[in-house]
Coordinates of C-alpha atoms in Angstrom, one line a residue:
Chain A
M1 CA -47.2 -4.0 -29.3
R2 CA -47.0 -3.8 -33.1
R3 CA -49.3 -0.8 -33.1
C4 CA -46.9 1.9 -32.0
L5 CA -44.1 0.6 -34.2
V6 CA -46.4 0.9 -37.2
C7 CA -47.6 4.2 -36.1
A8 CA -43.9 5.6 -35.6
K9 CA -43.3 4.5 -39.2
K10 CA -46.5 5.7 -40.9
E11 CA -47.3 8.7 -38.7
P12 CA -44.1 9.8 -36.9
E13 CA -45.6 13.3 -36.2
R14 CA -48.8 12.2 -34.7
P15 CA -48.7 13.0 -30.9
C16 CA -49.2 10.0 -28.6
V17 CA -51.3 11.9 -26.3
E18 CA -54.1 12.0 -29.0
C19 CA -53.9 8.2 -29.2
R20 CA -56.6 6.2 -27.6
Y21 CA -54.3 3.3 -27.3
F22 CA -51.5 5.0 -25.5
V23 CA -52.8 5.5 -22.2
Q24 CA -56.0 3.7 -21.4
Q25 CA -59.2 5.7 -22.1
G26 CA -61.6 6.3 -19.3
P27 CA -62.9 9.0 -17.1
L28 CA -59.7 9.2 -15.2
R29 CA -57.5 9.9 -18.2
R30 CA -56.1 13.5 -18.1
V31 CA -53.8 15.6 -20.1
P32 CA -52.2 18.1 -17.7
S33 CA -51.7 21.6 -19.2
P34 CA -48.9 22.6 -19.1
P35 CA -47.2 19.2 -18.8
V36 CA -45.9 18.4 -15.3
R37 CA -42.1 18.3 -15.1
V38 CA -40.5 15.6 -13.0
I39 CA -37.1 13.8 -12.7
L40 CA -36.7 10.0 -13.2
E41 CA -33.9 8.6 -11.0
D42 CA -32.5 5.0 -11.8
E43 CA -31.1 2.7 -9.2
H44 CA -27.5 4.3 -9.7
G45 CA -28.9 7.8 -9.0
K46 CA -28.7 8.9 -12.6
Q47 CA -31.3 11.5 -13.2
Y48 CA -33.4 12.0 -16.5
P49 CA -35.8 15.0 -16.8
A50 CA -39.2 14.1 -17.9
H51 CA -42.7 15.7 -18.6
I52 CA -46.0 14.0 -17.7
L53 CA -48.0 14.4 -20.9
V54 CA -51.0 12.2 -20.0
L55 CA -51.9 10.1 -16.9
N56 CA -54.5 8.1 -15.2
T57 CA -54.1 6.6 -11.7
T58 CA -51.9 3.6 -12.7
E59 CA -50.0 4.9 -15.7
F60 CA -48.0 7.9 -16.8
G61 CA -47.3 8.8 -20.5
L62 CA -43.8 10.7 -20.2
E63 CA -41.8 12.4 -22.6
T64 CA -38.2 11.6 -21.5
E65 CA -34.8 10.2 -22.7
A66 CA -34.7 7.7 -19.8
P67 CA -34.0 4.2 -21.4
V68 CA -37.0 1.7 -21.6
P69 CA -37.4 -0.8 -20.2
G70 CA -36.1 0.4 -16.9
R71 CA -37.3 1.1 -13.3
Y72 CA -37.2 4.6 -12.0
V73 CA -38.2 6.7 -9.0
I74 CA -40.1 9.9 -9.4
R75 CA -40.1 12.2 -6.2
L76 CA -43.1 14.4 -6.3
Q77 CA -42.7 15.7 -2.7
E78 CA -40.6 15.1 0.2
S79 CA -42.7 12.4 1.6
L80 CA -44.2 11.1 -1.7
W81 CA -42.5 9.2 -4.3
V82 CA -43.6 6.8 -7.1
E83 CA -41.8 3.9 -8.6
V84 CA -42.4 3.4 -12.2
A85 CA -41.2 1.0 -15.0
G86 CA -41.2 1.8 -18.6
V87 CA -43.3 -0.5 -20.9
P88 CA -41.4 -1.6 -24.1
F89 CA -42.9 -0.8 -27.4
R90 CA -45.6 1.5 -26.1
G91 CA -45.2 5.0 -27.5
K92 CA -42.5 6.3 -29.9
N93 CA -39.7 8.8 -30.3
N94 CA -39.1 10.0 -26.7
V95 CA -42.8 9.6 -25.6
R96 CA -43.1 6.3 -23.5
L97 CA -45.8 4.6 -21.3
F98 CA -44.6 4.1 -17.7
D99 CA -46.6 1.7 -15.3
I100 CA -46.9 3.0 -11.7
L101 CA -45.6 0.1 -9.7
C102 CA -45.8 1.6 -6.2
V103 CA -46.7 4.9 -4.5
H104 CA -44.7 5.5 -1.4
R105 CA -46.3 8.0 1.1
K106 CA -45.2 8.9 4.6
Q107 CA -46.2 5.6 6.4
E108 CA -47.8 3.6 3.7
T109 CA -47.3 2.3 0.2
A110 CA -50.1 1.7 -2.5
S111 CA -50.4 0.5 -6.1
R112 CA -51.9 3.6 -7.4
L113 CA -52.2 7.3 -7.0
N114 CA -54.9 8.5 -4.4
N115 CA -57.5 11.1 -5.5
D116 CA -55.6 14.2 -4.2
E117 CA -52.2 13.2 -5.8
Y118 CA -53.9 12.4 -9.0
Q119 CA -55.9 15.7 -9.2
L120 CA -52.8 17.8 -8.4
L121 CA -50.8 16.0 -11.1
A122 CA -53.6 16.1 -13.7
G123 CA -53.4 19.9 -13.3
N124 CA -56.9 20.2 -11.9
A125 CA -56.2 22.9 -9.5
G126 CA -59.4 24.7 -10.6
E127 CA -61.6 21.8 -9.8
L128 CA -59.7 21.1 -6.7
V129 CA -60.2 24.7 -5.5
Q130 CA -63.9 24.4 -6.4
E131 CA -64.3 21.3 -4.4
I132 CA -62.6 22.8 -1.4
T133 CA -64.6 25.9 -1.4
R134 CA -68.0 24.3 -2.2
H135 CA -69.2 24.4 1.5
L136 CA -68.1 28.0 2.1
P137 CA -70.9 30.7 2.5
E138 CA -71.8 31.7 -1.1
H139 CA -70.6 35.4 -0.8
L140 CA -67.2 34.2 0.2
Q141 CA -66.7 31.5 -2.5
D142 CA -65.4 33.6 -5.3
L143 CA -63.0 35.6 -3.2
V144 CA -61.5 32.5 -1.5
R145 CA -61.4 30.8 -4.9
E146 CA -59.6 33.8 -6.6
K147 CA -57.0 33.9 -3.8
L148 CA -56.2 30.2 -3.7
L149 CA -55.9 30.1 -7.5
A150 CA -53.5 33.1 -7.3
E151 CA -51.5 31.2 -4.8
I152 CA -51.3 28.1 -7.0
E153 CA -50.3 30.3 -9.9
K154 CA -47.3 31.7 -7.8
S155 CA -46.3 28.3 -6.6
E156 CA -46.4 27.1 -10.3
L157 CA -44.1 30.1 -11.2
I158 CA -41.6 28.9 -8.4
N159 CA -41.8 25.3 -9.7
A160 CA -40.8 26.7 -13.1
L161 CA -37.5 27.9 -11.7
R162 CA -35.2 24.9 -12.7
V163 CA -32.8 24.2 -9.9
G164 CA -29.7 24.9 -11.6
K165 CA -26.1 23.8 -11.4
V166 CA -23.5 24.5 -8.7
M167 CA -19.9 24.3 -9.9
K168 CA -16.4 25.2 -8.5
Y169 CA -14.1 27.3 -10.5
E170 CA -10.5 27.1 -9.9
G171 CA -7.4 28.1 -11.9
G172 CA -9.6 28.5 -15.0
R173 CA -11.3 25.2 -14.8
F174 CA -14.8 24.2 -13.7
R175 CA -15.8 21.2 -11.5
F176 CA -19.4 20.1 -11.3
L177 CA -20.5 19.9 -7.6
S178 CA -24.3 19.4 -7.6
G179 CA -27.7 20.0 -9.4
Q180 CA -28.6 19.2 -12.9
V181 CA -26.0 17.5 -14.9
D182 CA -27.6 18.1 -18.2
L183 CA -28.0 21.9 -17.8
E184 CA -25.8 23.1 -20.5
L185 CA -24.5 26.5 -19.8
P186 CA -22.8 29.0 -22.0
M187 CA -19.3 28.2 -20.6
E188 CA -17.4 30.9 -22.2
E189 CA -19.6 33.6 -20.6
A190 CA -19.6 31.7 -17.3
E191 CA -15.7 31.7 -17.3
K192 CA -15.6 35.5 -18.1
L193 CA -17.9 36.1 -15.2
M194 CA -15.8 33.9 -12.8
R195 CA -12.7 35.5 -13.9
Q196 CA -14.0 39.0 -12.9
V197 CA -15.4 37.6 -9.7
T198 CA -12.1 36.2 -8.5
R199 CA -10.1 39.2 -9.8
Q200 CA -12.4 41.7 -8.0
G201 CA -13.3 39.5 -5.0
T202 CA -17.1 40.5 -5.1
H203 CA -20.2 38.6 -5.8
Q204 CA -21.5 39.2 -9.3
R205 CA -24.6 38.3 -11.2
E206 CA -25.1 38.1 -15.0
V207 CA -28.1 37.2 -16.9
I208 CA -27.1 35.5 -20.2
I209 CA -29.0 34.3 -23.2
S210 CA -27.7 31.1 -24.8
A211 CA -26.2 31.3 -28.4
D212 CA -29.2 29.8 -30.1
G213 CA -31.5 32.2 -28.2
K214 CA -33.5 29.5 -26.6
N215 CA -32.5 29.6 -23.0
I216 CA -31.9 32.4 -20.4
F217 CA -29.6 31.6 -17.6
D218 CA -29.2 33.6 -14.2
L219 CA -25.6 33.1 -13.2
H220 CA -24.3 34.0 -9.8
G221 CA -20.6 34.0 -9.1
V222 CA -19.2 34.0 -5.5
P223 CA -15.4 34.4 -4.8
F224 CA -13.6 31.9 -2.4
D225 CA -10.2 33.4 -2.9
H226 CA -8.2 35.2 -5.6
R227 CA -8.2 32.0 -7.9
S228 CA -11.3 30.1 -7.1
G229 CA -15.0 30.6 -6.6
G230 CA -18.5 29.0 -6.8
L231 CA -20.8 29.5 -9.8
L232 CA -24.5 29.0 -9.2
A233 CA -26.6 28.8 -12.3
F234 CA -30.4 28.8 -12.9
D235 CA -32.3 28.2 -15.9
V236 CA -34.9 30.9 -15.9
T237 CA -36.2 30.4 -19.4
E238 CA -39.6 28.9 -18.2
V239 CA -40.0 31.5 -15.4
I240 CA -39.6 34.4 -17.9
E241 CA -41.9 32.6 -20.4
K242 CA -44.4 32.0 -17.7
E243 CA -44.3 35.5 -16.4
R244 CA -44.8 36.8 -20.0
R245 CA -47.8 34.6 -20.3
M246 CA -49.3 35.8 -16.9
H247 CA -48.8 39.3 -18.1
Q248 CA -50.5 38.5 -21.5
L249 CA -53.4 36.9 -19.6
E250 CA -53.7 39.9 -17.3
M251 CA -53.7 42.2 -20.2
Q252 CA -56.3 40.1 -22.1
A253 CA -58.5 40.3 -19.0
Y254 CA -58.0 44.1 -18.9
R255 CA -58.8 44.4 -22.6
E256 CA -62.0 42.4 -22.4
A257 CA -63.1 44.3 -19.2
I258 CA -62.4 47.7 -20.7
A259 CA -63.9 47.0 -24.1
A260 CA -67.1 45.7 -22.4
V261 CA -67.3 48.6 -19.9
T262 CA -67.1 51.1 -22.8
G263 CA -69.6 49.3 -25.0
G264 CA -66.7 48.3 -27.3
R265 CA -65.4 51.7 -27.9
L266 CA -62.0 51.7 -26.0
Y267 CA -59.5 49.0 -27.1
L268 CA -56.3 48.2 -25.4
V269 CA -54.1 47.0 -28.3
N270 CA -50.7 45.4 -28.5
G271 CA -47.7 46.8 -30.5
E272 CA -48.4 45.0 -33.7
E273 CA -52.2 46.0 -33.7
I274 CA -51.3 49.7 -33.1
E275 CA -48.8 49.8 -35.9
K276 CA -51.6 48.7 -38.1
V277 CA -54.0 51.3 -36.9
V278 CA -51.6 54.2 -37.1
S279 CA -50.7 53.4 -40.7
E280 CA -54.1 53.2 -42.1
G281 CA -55.6 55.9 -44.3
T282 CA -53.9 59.1 -45.5
E283 CA -51.9 61.7 -43.5
L284 CA -53.6 65.2 -43.5
A285 CA -51.3 67.0 -40.9
K286 CA -48.9 66.3 -38.2
G287 CA -46.8 68.1 -35.5
E288 CA -45.1 67.9 -32.2
V289 CA -45.8 69.4 -28.8
W290 CA -42.9 70.1 -26.3
Q291 CA -44.3 73.4 -24.8
T292 CA -47.8 74.5 -23.8
H293 CA -47.9 77.0 -26.7
D294 CA -47.7 74.1 -29.1
L295 CA -51.4 73.1 -27.9
P296 CA -53.3 76.0 -29.5
E297 CA -51.0 75.6 -32.7
A298 CA -51.9 71.9 -33.0
R299 CA -55.6 72.7 -32.7
Q300 CA -55.4 75.4 -35.4
A301 CA -53.4 73.0 -37.6
I302 CA -56.3 70.4 -37.4
R303 CA -58.7 73.1 -38.1
D304 CA -56.8 74.1 -41.3
A305 CA -56.5 70.4 -42.3
L306 CA -60.2 69.9 -42.1
P307 CA -61.9 72.9 -43.4
V308 CA -65.2 71.2 -44.3
L309 CA -66.0 70.0 -40.8
D310 CA -69.1 71.4 -38.9
N311 CA -68.4 73.3 -35.7
R312 CA -69.5 70.6 -33.3
S313 CA -67.3 68.0 -35.0
W314 CA -64.4 70.4 -34.9
H315 CA -64.8 71.1 -31.2
A316 CA -65.0 67.4 -30.4
I317 CA -61.8 66.7 -32.2
A318 CA -60.1 69.9 -31.0
L319 CA -61.0 69.1 -27.3
C320 CA -59.9 65.3 -27.5
L321 CA -56.6 66.4 -29.2
S322 CA -56.1 68.9 -26.5
E323 CA -56.7 66.3 -23.7
A324 CA -54.4 63.7 -25.4
L325 CA -51.6 66.3 -25.9
T326 CA -51.9 67.7 -22.5
N327 CA -51.4 64.2 -21.0
T328 CA -48.4 63.8 -23.2
L329 CA -46.9 67.1 -21.9
K330 CA -47.7 66.3 -18.2
H331 CA -46.7 62.6 -18.2
A332 CA -44.0 62.3 -20.9
G333 CA -42.6 65.8 -21.4
G334 CA -44.0 66.0 -24.9
G335 CA -44.6 63.9 -28.0
C336 CA -46.0 64.0 -31.6
W337 CA -49.4 64.0 -33.2
Q338 CA -51.0 63.3 -36.5
V339 CA -54.4 63.6 -38.2
R340 CA -55.2 61.1 -40.8
Q341 CA -58.3 60.3 -42.9
S342 CA -59.3 56.7 -42.8
G343 CA -62.4 55.9 -44.9
D344 CA -65.2 58.3 -43.6
A345 CA -63.5 58.8 -40.2
V346 CA -61.0 61.3 -39.0
R347 CA -58.2 59.7 -36.9
I348 CA -56.0 61.6 -34.3
I349 CA -52.9 59.8 -33.3
V350 CA -50.9 61.0 -30.3
Q351 CA -47.6 59.3 -29.4
D352 CA -45.0 59.7 -26.8
R353 CA -42.0 57.9 -25.5
G354 CA -42.9 58.4 -21.7
P355 CA -43.1 55.6 -19.0
G356 CA -46.5 54.6 -19.9
I357 CA -49.6 53.9 -17.8
K358 CA -49.0 51.3 -15.3
T359 CA -51.0 48.2 -15.8
S360 CA -52.3 48.4 -12.2
E361 CA -53.6 51.9 -13.0
L362 CA -55.0 51.2 -16.5
A363 CA -58.6 50.8 -15.6
Q364 CA -58.8 53.7 -13.2
A365 CA -56.8 56.0 -15.6
T366 CA -59.2 55.2 -18.6
L367 CA -62.5 54.6 -16.9
M368 CA -62.7 56.4 -13.6
Q369 CA -63.7 60.1 -13.7
H370 CA -61.6 62.4 -11.5
Y371 CA -58.7 59.8 -11.2
S372 CA -55.4 61.4 -11.7
T373 CA -51.7 60.7 -10.9
K374 CA -51.0 64.3 -11.6
N375 CA -52.5 67.5 -10.4
S376 CA -55.4 67.5 -12.8
M377 CA -59.1 66.9 -13.0
G378 CA -58.6 63.3 -14.1
C379 CA -61.4 63.5 -16.6
G380 CA -59.4 63.7 -19.9
F381 CA -60.3 60.0 -20.7
T382 CA -64.0 60.7 -19.6
L383 CA -64.2 63.4 -22.3
M384 CA -62.4 61.6 -24.9
L385 CA -64.7 58.6 -24.4
Y386 CA -67.7 60.9 -24.7
Y387 CA -66.7 62.7 -27.9
A388 CA -64.7 60.2 -29.9
D389 CA -66.2 57.2 -31.6
Y390 CA -63.5 54.7 -31.0
L391 CA -60.2 54.8 -29.0
Y392 CA -57.2 52.5 -29.3
L393 CA -54.6 52.6 -26.6
N394 CA -51.2 50.9 -26.6
T395 CA -49.0 51.7 -23.5
G396 CA -45.8 50.4 -22.1
P397 CA -42.5 51.3 -20.5
S398 CA -41.3 52.6 -23.9
G399 CA -44.1 54.9 -24.6
T400 CA -47.8 55.4 -25.2
T401 CA -49.8 55.7 -28.5
L402 CA -53.5 56.9 -28.3
V403 CA -55.7 56.8 -31.5
L404 CA -59.1 58.5 -31.6
D405 CA -61.6 57.9 -34.4
F406 CA -64.4 60.4 -35.2
G407 CA -67.2 59.8 -37.7
I408 CA -67.3 62.9 -40.2
R409 CA -70.2 65.2 -40.5
T410 CA -69.3 68.0 -43.0
A411 CA -70.8 71.5 -42.5
E412 CA -74.0 72.5 -44.2
R413 CA -73.3 74.6 -47.3
Chain B
M1 CA -54.7 83.1 -27.0
L2 CA -56.5 84.6 -24.0
K3 CA -57.5 88.2 -23.3
V4 CA -58.5 89.0 -19.8
D5 CA -60.5 92.1 -18.8
V6 CA -61.4 93.0 -15.3
Y7 CA -64.3 95.3 -14.1
V8 CA -65.0 96.1 -10.5
A9 CA -68.3 97.7 -9.3
R10 CA -70.2 97.6 -6.0
G11 CA -68.1 94.8 -4.4
V12 CA -68.3 92.5 -7.5
C13 CA -65.3 91.8 -9.5
R14 CA -66.2 90.6 -13.1
V15 CA -63.4 88.9 -15.1
V16 CA -64.2 88.8 -18.8
L17 CA -62.4 86.3 -20.8
N18 CA -62.0 86.1 -24.7
G19 CA -60.2 83.3 -26.4
E20 CA -59.3 79.8 -25.4
L21 CA -58.6 78.4 -21.9
D22 CA -56.2 75.5 -21.7
M23 CA -52.7 74.7 -20.2
E24 CA -51.2 77.5 -22.2
T25 CA -53.4 80.3 -20.9
I26 CA -54.6 79.3 -17.4
A27 CA -51.6 81.2 -15.8
Q28 CA -52.9 84.5 -17.3
L29 CA -56.3 83.9 -15.6
Q30 CA -54.8 82.8 -12.3
E31 CA -52.5 85.8 -12.1
V32 CA -55.4 88.3 -12.5
V33 CA -57.6 86.5 -10.0
G34 CA -54.8 86.4 -7.5
K35 CA -55.0 90.1 -7.2
V36 CA -58.8 90.4 -6.8
G37 CA -60.0 91.3 -3.3
E38 CA -63.6 91.6 -3.8
H39 CA -66.2 89.2 -2.1
T40 CA -67.9 88.2 -5.4
L41 CA -66.0 87.0 -8.4
E42 CA -67.9 86.5 -11.7
V43 CA -66.1 84.9 -14.6
D44 CA -67.8 85.7 -18.0
L45 CA -67.1 83.0 -20.5
S46 CA -69.3 84.4 -23.4
G47 CA -66.1 85.1 -25.4
V48 CA -64.4 81.7 -24.7
S49 CA -64.6 79.4 -27.6
F50 CA -62.8 76.5 -26.2
V51 CA -61.9 75.1 -22.7
D52 CA -60.4 71.7 -21.9
S53 CA -60.1 69.7 -18.6
T54 CA -57.0 71.7 -17.7
G55 CA -58.9 75.0 -18.1
L56 CA -61.8 73.7 -16.1
K57 CA -59.6 72.5 -13.3
S58 CA -58.2 76.1 -12.9
L59 CA -61.7 77.4 -12.6
L60 CA -62.4 74.7 -10.0
D61 CA -59.4 75.7 -8.1
I62 CA -60.2 79.4 -8.1
N63 CA -63.7 78.5 -6.9
N64 CA -62.3 76.5 -4.0
D65 CA -60.0 79.2 -3.0
W66 CA -62.8 81.6 -3.1
R67 CA -65.1 79.6 -1.0
Q68 CA -62.4 79.0 1.5
K69 CA -62.0 82.8 1.9
G70 CA -65.8 82.9 2.4
G71 CA -66.5 84.5 -0.9
Q72 CA -68.5 83.6 -3.8
M73 CA -67.6 82.8 -7.5
L74 CA -70.1 82.5 -10.4
I75 CA -69.4 81.5 -14.0
L76 CA -71.5 83.4 -16.6
R77 CA -72.8 82.8 -20.1
P78 CA -70.5 79.9 -21.4
Q79 CA -71.1 79.1 -25.1
P80 CA -73.0 75.9 -25.8
D81 CA -69.9 73.6 -26.5
V82 CA -68.2 74.9 -23.3
A83 CA -71.3 74.5 -21.2
E84 CA -71.5 70.8 -22.5
V85 CA -68.0 70.1 -21.4
M86 CA -68.7 71.8 -18.0
R87 CA -71.8 69.5 -17.5
L88 CA -69.9 66.3 -18.5
V89 CA -67.2 66.9 -15.8
G90 CA -69.8 68.1 -13.4
L91 CA -68.9 71.8 -13.2
D92 CA -72.3 73.0 -14.3
R93 CA -73.0 73.5 -10.5
L94 CA -70.7 76.6 -10.6
L95 CA -72.8 78.3 -13.4
A96 CA -74.7 81.3 -12.2

């Protein structure tokens, strides 16, 4: 009992999840990642949001502002809810230990979580999928696992959409109807939206970022008549964050695969990394391409800037520059190029503000010979991968930057 | 820059190219070849110092048109760098 009080004083920053004393150690102690979000409801129906930070089959370590001691109900699914009671003096700040008093299922009650409930709460989707697919024929296992995990990922995305708030707007005032009481909306913007909705008599939608920039709300206004309407608000902060993380993971997978397939010569890099790459070394020449006649001029400018190159090196650089600039003309209508010297390498940089290469087409566009979305041979990248020593690619809806590095061999004198 | 010369003898049309073949110059080659009526077309690349994949694509298109018409197209004497690029994209099969 004293232990948590002492810890709160001496080590207020130390997370309870790391503490062996907080939720009993044992093979069934799990830390779900990310923490599972639940709602605690007291006997009067008052709701408190909470996160399950750590659990075993009989205890939850929750982060919540719900008062302790106190008894609450956590609804996990329609026909599954858990009664819990806060344990005084266990935990600190807003992290508290709750005993599982009773688990209610469709037709039975129990004093602890069963294996499936525990596994799902413990965030063991991966293990669960492994277990389920263990008896499938071997050649199908990977395929089914991949599909199941993708489905789980999707459902997690839907769970991350916080059910919002429903309010009635009438005569310039809002009245709470249902949903999350504690969802703090930017009311000024909400009122502006509802004024427009009632004035124009049409449904309108607005995505608004809170003043502190921490939350993103999706607001829907529906007119009832000329002075009243309904406001439906969702907190989409986590959904957007989760989508961003999923995209990052997807890109990471592409990066690793492409780097591996090209023997570590082609790198997909992010905006920050490409900034660093394009600023290294010293500039020798630069120019722009907007018309086809700019292509031979760019090749000539590079020849003039690198007079000491042997013929084979010059041909390699001129060809790669030509391929990159042709792509820029075809897909983005034009762009700019630069040649720099960085250490003992010549670096060609080609940048455009086109629509970028779609993530779904990145692997084909860069690795597959004769793959082309335009009427071309689709072997530009094949040639660039053959002639350049290293390639760095950054692509997105606001443009593409391609950097090619060549080791220098000077002409025999 | 591309210079295109055409020589016709005994049912064979030889197109001699000098310069560079890329997105800027392929139209010149296509225009000349479009007027050729002979059964056999020879494209002499000995004077071509530079070809990129857009240039090679136009040679491939001309070859496909020619074969559809029941004719024959051959590419002659590419310089080493150009021959290497042709080999890399699988067009060396068009070499005479």
